[in-house]
Structures are given as structure tokens and as C-alpha cells.
Amino acid sequence: MNANLDAAQMDAGGSAQAQLAERYGAQATPDAGAIACNPTLETLLGHRSVRRYSSEPLPSGLLELLVAAAQSAPSSSNLQAFSIVAVEDKDRKARLSRLAAGQRHVAEAPLLLMFVADLSRLRQVGTACGETADGLDYTESFLVALTDAAFAAQNVLVALESLGMGACYIGAMRNHPEEVAQELGLPQGAFIVFGMTIGYPDPAVETGVKPRLAQSIVLHRERYAAAPPEAFEAYDATLREFRLDQAMSDIAWTAQAAGRIRDAGSLMGRHVLREVLQARGFGLK
Ligand SMILES: Cc1cc2nc3c(=O)[nH]c(=O)nc-3n(C[C@H](O)[C@H](O)[C@H](O)COP(=O)(O)O)c2cc1C
């Protein structure tokens, strides 16, 4: 036990263990030692994607706060190579929902944020400085923009969850990337990485914390060691329990994951992304 932690912190630490137990379900619960829980950890450990929203309007100033949270994320070389398109127009949300496999929550959420890997602004800046900006034509620059957009988005998600709201990433925005880019008027060098639906969770729909793979599978100490196939059996059983509890279809995680990566056809139109990205001005050299 750490003598620097006072008694109140030690008591609070118990709730971190409870949240860890929920995160890993019937699998072994990692031991967080004497580290006390706090509101930030509670928000992170309690994350769940929310796909049903109440009609409660979002508070004014929320968008500005969320964008500030997004911009507070670290950024590669401070290049800030991302943008956000906020969509509230009902008809536009409906069109984007159709482009994203008809997902209901895209049309229904009061706010839809679209996260853009954005090299167009840097090209503008580089050109204005008299540079060729040829560095933007390399895969590295795409990765910079992609990771900047992802970190910004995750900051937004944590911020809104800390306020009692719910959200869901929408990777299906990459199913028809050209149409989505046109709908949002994206310039060359800009690409929608994913959307995010945002709203207050519908209180009538209880969404549980989805258990994750055991830490023994994910955490490698010093050197990587692949987990044996049987290591996944416990997770399959744990996730099956969760899915049945949430009235979801009864399919093992391993089978679902294997199906999702089976072949080009299982990528839901996203197998052409390299060509799409190159057509959108990402060199990917
Ligand atoms: C990049 C990304 C794209 C996602 N795309 C979708 C999507 O299109 N539709 C959806 O309902 N959920 C989507 N999700 C949510 C995942 O299904 C969800 O995070 C995962 O099942 C784990 O569940 P949890 O977030 O409730 O813990 C996406 C998540 C991420 C990180």
C-alpha cells in the first residue's frame, strides 16, 4: 500500500475496482492497487457507446466547448491537421444516415460531428510560405492527420460523457467517402475519418459497459508475446453473456471479428480507400 494515499482516497479506490470488474466481466479483474478512483477515471472506465437519444435539447455552448476539448488534444508537431464539421440539419443528417448503412442514430441524434483528417489547410499555409508542401504527399502526413483527428474525437467523447451525454462513433461514414465529402463540401486533402452521434441517452434504453479482452491478451511486458487461441475462449463466453443481457444476437467475438475481416467484401465498401484517398489528394507515397 502506498503510504502517500490518505484514507479517503483508499475508500474511493474501491469503486475503481468495481468499474474494472465491470469492464472485464467474468474474466480476471486487473488489480489497480491502491490507486483511488476519480471522476476522470470513472468517465473513462464507464464508457459505453450510446445509440438511442432522448429529445432533451443540448445546452447552448456545447459545440464550442466540445471543439475546445478537441483542440486540447495533443497534436503531431502541433500541425493541428484535423477539422470538424458539425451537422444539425435534419435533412443532411438523413442523407448522411443513408450513406452510413442507414444507421438510425445518425438521423436521430441532435448533433452529428464529422471528424476530418485535414491536410488542405497545411497545403494552404505551406504554399503561402512559398513552399512546395511536397511532404504532404507522403503516408506519414496522412497518418499525422488521421491520428490528430482521432485524438481530437476521443477528447470530445470523454468531455461529453463527463457531462452525462452519450455518443457513438460512426465509421460507416467511410462506406461512401466521396458522397460524404460532397455532402459536406470537403476540399481536396480532406477526408472524413468517422462521424460521431451525440445526445442525451434515452433513459428507456439501458446500455451496459461492454467487456473487453483480458489484459493478459492485450498487455505485453517488455516484449510482445501472442496469446494462445484458448485465451480467447473466456472472452467469447464473457461477451456472449453481455450480448444476451443486452438482447443482442448470440455470436462469439472471435467469430464476429473473423467475419468482419474475412475478405474485401466484408469491409463494406471500404476496400477502395487507398484509391479514394489518392483521388482526394492524399499522395500516400
Ligand atoms: C472508429 C470507430 C467506428 C465505429 N463505427 C460505428 C458505427 O458505424 N456504428 C455503430 O453503431 N458503432 C460504431 N462504433 C462503436 C463500436 O461498435 C463500439 O465502440 C464497440 O462495439 C465497443 O463498444 P462500446 O463503445 O460500447 O464500449 C465505432 C467505434 C469506433 C472506435
Short mmCIF file of C-alpha atoms and ligand atoms in Angstrom, two decimals:
data_model
loop_
_atom_site.label_atom_id
_atom_site.label_comp_id
_atom_site.label_asym_id
_atom_site.label_seq_id
_atom_site.Cartn_x
_atom_site.Cartn_y
_atom_site.Cartn_z
CA MET A 1 0.00 0.00 0.00
CA ASN A 2 1.18 3.48 -0.82
CA ALA A 3 1.59 5.44 2.42
CA ASN A 4 1.05 8.67 0.48
CA LEU A 5 -2.58 7.84 -0.23
CA ASP A 6 -4.89 9.04 2.52
CA ALA A 7 -7.79 7.02 3.91
CA ALA A 8 -10.46 8.81 1.87
CA GLN A 9 -8.58 8.05 -1.34
CA MET A 10 -8.23 4.42 -0.35
CA ASP A 11 -12.00 4.15 0.17
CA ALA A 12 -12.68 5.77 -3.16
CA GLY A 13 -10.22 3.32 -4.74
CA GLY A 14 -12.70 0.52 -4.12
CA SER A 15 -15.02 1.91 -6.75
CA ALA A 16 -12.24 1.76 -9.35
CA GLN A 17 -12.04 -1.98 -8.70
CA ALA A 18 -15.81 -2.26 -9.19
CA GLN A 19 -15.56 -0.49 -12.52
CA LEU A 20 -12.62 -2.66 -13.57
CA ALA A 21 -14.67 -5.76 -12.73
CA GLU A 22 -17.47 -4.48 -14.98
CA ARG A 23 -15.03 -3.72 -17.80
CA TYR A 24 -13.67 -7.29 -17.85
CA GLY A 25 -16.85 -9.16 -16.88
CA ALA A 26 -16.32 -12.74 -15.73
CA GLN A 27 -12.66 -12.65 -16.71
CA ALA A 28 -9.90 -11.92 -14.19
CA THR A 29 -10.23 -8.41 -12.81
CA PRO A 30 -6.96 -6.48 -13.01
CA ASP A 31 -5.73 -5.12 -9.71
CA ALA A 32 -5.45 -1.35 -9.76
CA GLY A 33 -3.74 -1.47 -6.40
CA ALA A 34 -4.38 1.42 -4.07
CA ILE A 35 -4.98 3.96 -6.83
CA ALA A 36 -8.08 5.93 -5.99
CA CYS A 37 -10.85 6.43 -8.48
CA ASN A 38 -11.74 9.97 -9.56
CA PRO A 39 -14.33 11.48 -11.89
CA THR A 40 -12.00 11.29 -14.91
CA LEU A 41 -11.30 7.60 -14.38
CA GLU A 42 -14.98 6.94 -13.69
CA THR A 43 -15.88 8.52 -17.03
CA LEU A 44 -13.18 6.59 -18.91
CA LEU A 45 -13.87 3.22 -17.30
CA GLY A 46 -17.63 3.64 -17.58
CA HIS A 47 -17.67 4.37 -21.32
CA ARG A 48 -20.35 2.78 -23.45
CA SER A 49 -21.49 3.73 -26.95
CA VAL A 50 -24.96 5.28 -26.93
CA ARG A 51 -27.19 4.82 -29.97
CA ARG A 52 -30.57 5.96 -28.66
CA TYR A 53 -31.11 9.55 -27.61
CA SER A 54 -33.77 11.43 -25.67
CA SER A 55 -35.47 14.51 -27.08
CA GLU A 56 -33.75 16.69 -24.46
CA PRO A 57 -32.12 19.61 -26.28
CA LEU A 58 -28.38 20.04 -25.99
CA PRO A 59 -27.20 23.03 -23.92
CA SER A 60 -26.11 26.14 -25.76
CA GLY A 61 -22.35 26.49 -25.86
CA LEU A 62 -21.89 22.72 -26.02
CA LEU A 63 -20.47 22.70 -29.53
CA GLU A 64 -17.95 25.37 -28.68
CA LEU A 65 -16.92 23.52 -25.51
CA LEU A 66 -16.55 20.23 -27.38
CA VAL A 67 -14.43 21.83 -30.07
CA ALA A 68 -12.20 23.33 -27.37
CA ALA A 69 -11.87 19.84 -25.84
CA ALA A 70 -10.98 18.51 -29.30
CA GLN A 71 -8.37 21.20 -29.79
CA SER A 72 -6.92 20.48 -26.35
CA ALA A 73 -5.74 17.07 -27.54
CA PRO A 74 -2.03 16.71 -28.30
CA SER A 75 -1.20 17.19 -31.97
CA SER A 76 1.75 15.89 -34.02
CA SER A 77 4.24 18.80 -34.25
CA ASN A 78 1.25 20.99 -33.35
CA LEU A 79 0.22 20.79 -37.01
CA GLN A 80 -3.45 20.51 -35.91
CA ALA A 81 -4.25 18.60 -39.08
CA PHE A 82 -7.92 17.99 -38.38
CA SER A 83 -11.22 19.79 -38.77
CA ILE A 84 -14.73 19.15 -37.50
CA VAL A 85 -17.95 19.60 -39.44
CA ALA A 86 -20.96 19.96 -37.14
CA VAL A 87 -24.22 18.76 -38.69
CA GLU A 88 -27.58 19.59 -37.14
CA ASP A 89 -29.74 19.96 -40.25
CA LYS A 90 -32.35 17.19 -40.23
CA ASP A 91 -32.29 16.56 -43.98
CA ARG A 92 -28.49 16.45 -44.13
CA LYS A 93 -28.41 14.01 -41.20
CA ALA A 94 -30.95 11.83 -43.01
CA ARG A 95 -28.82 11.82 -46.17
CA LEU A 96 -25.68 11.01 -44.19
CA SER A 97 -27.55 8.24 -42.36
CA ARG A 98 -28.39 6.66 -45.72
CA LEU A 99 -24.71 6.85 -46.73
CA ALA A 100 -23.74 5.22 -43.41
CA ALA A 101 -25.62 1.94 -43.84
CA GLY A 102 -28.93 3.54 -42.85
CA GLN A 103 -27.96 3.79 -39.19
CA ARG A 104 -30.94 5.25 -37.35
CA HIS A 105 -28.97 7.12 -34.72
CA VAL A 106 -27.21 9.21 -37.39
CA ALA A 107 -30.56 10.65 -38.44
CA GLU A 108 -31.95 10.84 -34.91
CA ALA A 109 -29.09 12.28 -32.85
CA PRO A 110 -29.48 16.01 -32.25
CA LEU A 111 -25.84 16.60 -33.14
CA LEU A 112 -23.55 14.82 -35.57
CA LEU A 113 -19.88 15.72 -35.60
CA MET A 114 -17.82 14.71 -38.60
CA PHE A 115 -14.08 14.40 -37.98
CA VAL A 116 -11.88 15.37 -40.88
CA ALA A 117 -8.25 14.35 -41.48
CA ASP A 118 -7.35 17.69 -42.97
CA LEU A 119 -4.18 18.40 -44.95
CA SER A 120 -5.85 21.10 -47.08
CA ARG A 121 -5.17 23.82 -44.51
CA LEU A 122 -1.49 22.87 -44.26
CA ARG A 123 -1.16 22.96 -48.04
CA GLN A 124 -2.64 26.46 -47.97
CA VAL A 125 -0.21 27.52 -45.23
CA GLY A 126 2.81 25.88 -46.92
CA THR A 127 2.00 27.42 -50.29
CA ALA A 128 1.53 30.85 -48.74
CA CYS A 129 5.01 30.47 -47.23
CA GLY A 130 6.42 29.75 -50.68
CA GLU A 131 6.99 26.03 -50.02
CA THR A 132 6.07 23.17 -52.35
CA ALA A 133 4.43 21.33 -49.41
CA ASP A 134 5.50 18.08 -51.06
CA GLY A 135 5.80 16.48 -47.61
CA LEU A 136 2.03 16.28 -47.57
CA ASP A 137 2.17 13.68 -50.34
CA TYR A 138 3.63 11.02 -48.04
CA THR A 139 1.78 8.41 -45.98
CA GLU A 140 3.34 9.95 -42.86
CA SER A 141 1.33 13.15 -43.40
CA PHE A 142 -1.88 11.17 -43.76
CA LEU A 143 -1.09 9.34 -40.52
CA VAL A 144 -0.48 12.68 -38.79
CA ALA A 145 -3.88 13.96 -39.91
CA LEU A 146 -5.60 10.67 -39.07
CA THR A 147 -4.17 10.46 -35.56
CA ASP A 148 -4.82 14.16 -34.88
CA ALA A 149 -8.47 13.66 -35.88
CA ALA A 150 -8.77 10.54 -33.73
CA PHE A 151 -7.27 12.09 -30.60
CA ALA A 152 -9.48 15.15 -31.04
CA ALA A 153 -12.55 12.96 -31.39
CA GLN A 154 -11.77 10.90 -28.32
CA ASN A 155 -11.35 14.09 -26.29
CA VAL A 156 -14.79 15.16 -27.47
CA LEU A 157 -16.26 11.80 -26.46
CA VAL A 158 -14.78 11.89 -22.97
CA ALA A 159 -15.84 15.52 -22.50
CA LEU A 160 -19.44 14.88 -23.43
CA GLU A 161 -19.64 11.68 -21.39
CA SER A 162 -18.36 13.66 -18.39
CA LEU A 163 -21.41 15.91 -18.89
CA GLY A 164 -23.84 12.98 -18.82
CA MET A 165 -24.29 12.82 -22.60
CA GLY A 166 -23.73 9.84 -24.83
CA ALA A 167 -22.11 9.33 -28.21
CA CYS A 168 -21.27 6.78 -30.85
CA TYR A 169 -18.51 6.81 -33.45
CA ILE A 170 -19.73 6.24 -37.00
CA GLY A 171 -17.01 4.54 -39.01
CA ALA A 172 -19.63 3.73 -41.63
CA MET A 173 -19.10 7.28 -42.88
CA ARG A 174 -16.22 5.68 -44.82
CA ASN A 175 -18.62 3.36 -46.69
CA HIS A 176 -19.23 6.07 -49.33
CA PRO A 177 -16.42 8.56 -48.73
CA GLU A 178 -16.81 10.51 -51.98
CA GLU A 179 -20.54 11.10 -51.49
CA VAL A 180 -19.96 12.10 -47.86
CA ALA A 181 -17.19 14.50 -48.94
CA GLN A 182 -19.53 16.06 -51.48
CA GLU A 183 -22.38 16.36 -48.99
CA LEU A 184 -20.07 18.31 -46.67
CA GLY A 185 -18.24 20.30 -49.35
CA LEU A 186 -14.81 18.97 -48.38
CA PRO A 187 -11.82 20.37 -50.28
CA GLN A 188 -9.01 18.24 -51.74
CA GLY A 189 -6.76 16.97 -48.97
CA ALA A 190 -9.64 16.48 -46.57
CA PHE A 191 -11.17 13.11 -45.66
CA ILE A 192 -13.88 12.10 -43.19
CA VAL A 193 -12.33 9.63 -40.76
CA PHE A 194 -15.59 9.00 -38.93
CA GLY A 195 -18.67 10.72 -37.61
CA MET A 196 -19.91 10.88 -34.04
CA THR A 197 -23.55 10.99 -32.99
CA ILE A 198 -24.19 12.98 -29.81
CA GLY A 199 -27.15 13.45 -27.49
CA TYR A 200 -28.54 12.70 -24.06
CA PRO A 201 -29.04 8.95 -23.67
CA ASP A 202 -32.66 7.77 -23.91
CA PRO A 203 -33.41 6.79 -20.27
CA ALA A 204 -35.67 3.99 -21.54
CA VAL A 205 -32.70 2.20 -23.13
CA GLU A 206 -30.17 0.75 -20.72
CA THR A 207 -26.77 0.34 -22.30
CA GLY A 208 -24.20 -1.73 -20.43
CA VAL A 209 -20.44 -1.45 -20.23
CA LYS A 210 -19.12 -3.81 -22.90
CA PRO A 211 -16.39 -6.09 -21.54
CA ARG A 212 -13.02 -6.02 -23.26
CA LEU A 213 -10.34 -8.63 -23.95
CA ALA A 214 -8.47 -9.74 -20.84
CA GLN A 215 -5.37 -7.74 -20.07
CA SER A 216 -3.30 -10.93 -20.39
CA ILE A 217 -4.08 -10.79 -24.13
CA VAL A 218 -3.53 -7.09 -24.68
CA LEU A 219 -0.70 -6.16 -22.33
CA HIS A 220 2.82 -7.28 -23.22
CA ARG A 221 5.58 -6.63 -20.75
CA GLU A 222 8.92 -5.72 -22.31
CA ARG A 223 8.41 -7.91 -25.39
CA TYR A 224 5.41 -8.95 -27.44
CA ALA A 225 4.01 -12.44 -26.91
CA ALA A 226 0.96 -13.52 -28.91
CA ALA A 227 -1.85 -15.01 -26.84
CA PRO A 228 -2.67 -18.70 -27.44
CA PRO A 229 -6.03 -19.41 -29.17
CA GLU A 230 -7.60 -20.72 -25.95
CA ALA A 231 -7.01 -17.33 -24.32
CA PHE A 232 -9.93 -16.02 -26.34
CA GLU A 233 -12.44 -18.59 -25.08
CA ALA A 234 -13.04 -16.76 -21.80
CA TYR A 235 -13.66 -13.53 -23.69
CA ASP A 236 -16.09 -15.22 -26.06
CA ALA A 237 -18.04 -16.50 -23.05
CA THR A 238 -17.94 -13.12 -21.31
CA LEU A 239 -19.06 -11.18 -24.34
CA ARG A 240 -21.78 -13.72 -25.14
CA GLU A 241 -23.20 -13.13 -21.66
CA PHE A 242 -23.14 -9.38 -22.26
CA ARG A 243 -24.77 -9.67 -25.66
CA LEU A 244 -27.58 -11.86 -24.35
CA ASP A 245 -28.14 -9.44 -21.47
CA GLN A 246 -28.38 -6.56 -23.96
CA ALA A 247 -30.75 -8.52 -26.24
CA MET A 248 -28.12 -8.61 -28.98
CA SER A 249 -27.57 -11.52 -31.39
CA ASP A 250 -25.75 -14.55 -29.96
CA ILE A 251 -22.41 -14.58 -31.73
CA ALA A 252 -18.94 -15.17 -30.31
CA TRP A 253 -16.48 -12.26 -30.52
CA THR A 254 -13.90 -14.38 -32.34
CA ALA A 255 -16.46 -15.38 -35.00
CA GLN A 256 -17.69 -11.81 -35.35
CA ALA A 257 -14.17 -10.40 -35.62
CA ALA A 258 -13.15 -13.07 -38.12
CA GLY A 259 -16.23 -12.30 -40.22
CA ARG A 260 -15.51 -8.59 -40.14
CA ILE A 261 -12.06 -9.13 -41.69
CA ARG A 262 -12.90 -12.12 -43.89
CA ASP A 263 -12.24 -10.50 -47.27
CA ALA A 264 -12.60 -7.30 -49.25
CA GLY A 265 -16.38 -7.75 -49.37
CA SER A 266 -16.62 -7.70 -45.58
CA LEU A 267 -15.14 -4.18 -45.46
CA MET A 268 -18.47 -2.68 -46.56
CA GLY A 269 -17.14 -0.69 -49.47
CA ARG A 270 -14.02 0.47 -47.64
CA HIS A 271 -11.61 -1.80 -49.52
CA VAL A 272 -11.09 1.00 -52.05
CA LEU A 273 -9.96 3.62 -49.55
CA ARG A 274 -6.40 3.92 -50.82
CA GLU A 275 -7.69 4.87 -54.27
CA VAL A 276 -10.30 7.20 -52.74
CA LEU A 277 -7.68 8.89 -50.59
CA GLN A 278 -5.35 9.34 -53.54
CA ALA A 279 -8.20 10.80 -55.60
CA ARG A 280 -8.90 13.18 -52.71
CA GLY A 281 -5.32 14.47 -52.80
CA PHE A 282 -3.53 12.25 -50.32
CA GLY A 283 -0.38 11.02 -52.06
CA LEU A 284 0.26 8.10 -49.67
CA LYS A 285 3.80 7.76 -51.06
C1 LIG B 1 -13.68 4.26 -35.28
C2 LIG B 1 -14.97 3.63 -34.78
C3 LIG B 1 -16.02 3.47 -35.66
C4 LIG B 1 -17.24 2.97 -35.21
N1 LIG B 1 -18.30 2.89 -36.07
C5 LIG B 1 -19.52 2.55 -35.61
C6 LIG B 1 -20.66 2.60 -36.47
O1 LIG B 1 -20.58 2.94 -37.65
N2 LIG B 1 -21.86 2.30 -35.93
C7 LIG B 1 -22.02 1.94 -34.61
O2 LIG B 1 -23.15 1.71 -34.19
N3 LIG B 1 -20.95 1.86 -33.79
C8 LIG B 1 -19.72 2.17 -34.24
N4 LIG B 1 -18.63 2.14 -33.41
C9 LIG B 1 -18.82 1.79 -32.00
C10 LIG B 1 -18.22 0.41 -31.70
O3 LIG B 1 -19.07 -0.57 -32.21
C11 LIG B 1 -18.07 0.29 -30.19
O4 LIG B 1 -17.15 1.25 -29.73
C12 LIG B 1 -17.57 -1.10 -29.79
O5 LIG B 1 -18.53 -2.08 -30.10
C13 LIG B 1 -17.30 -1.17 -28.30
O6 LIG B 1 -18.49 -0.85 -27.59
P1 LIG B 1 -18.54 0.36 -26.56
O7 LIG B 1 -18.08 1.60 -27.27
O8 LIG B 1 -19.97 0.47 -26.10
O9 LIG B 1 -17.63 0.01 -25.44
C14 LIG B 1 -17.40 2.59 -33.85
C15 LIG B 1 -16.30 2.74 -32.98
C16 LIG B 1 -15.11 3.26 -33.43
C17 LIG B 1 -13.97 3.44 -32.46
#
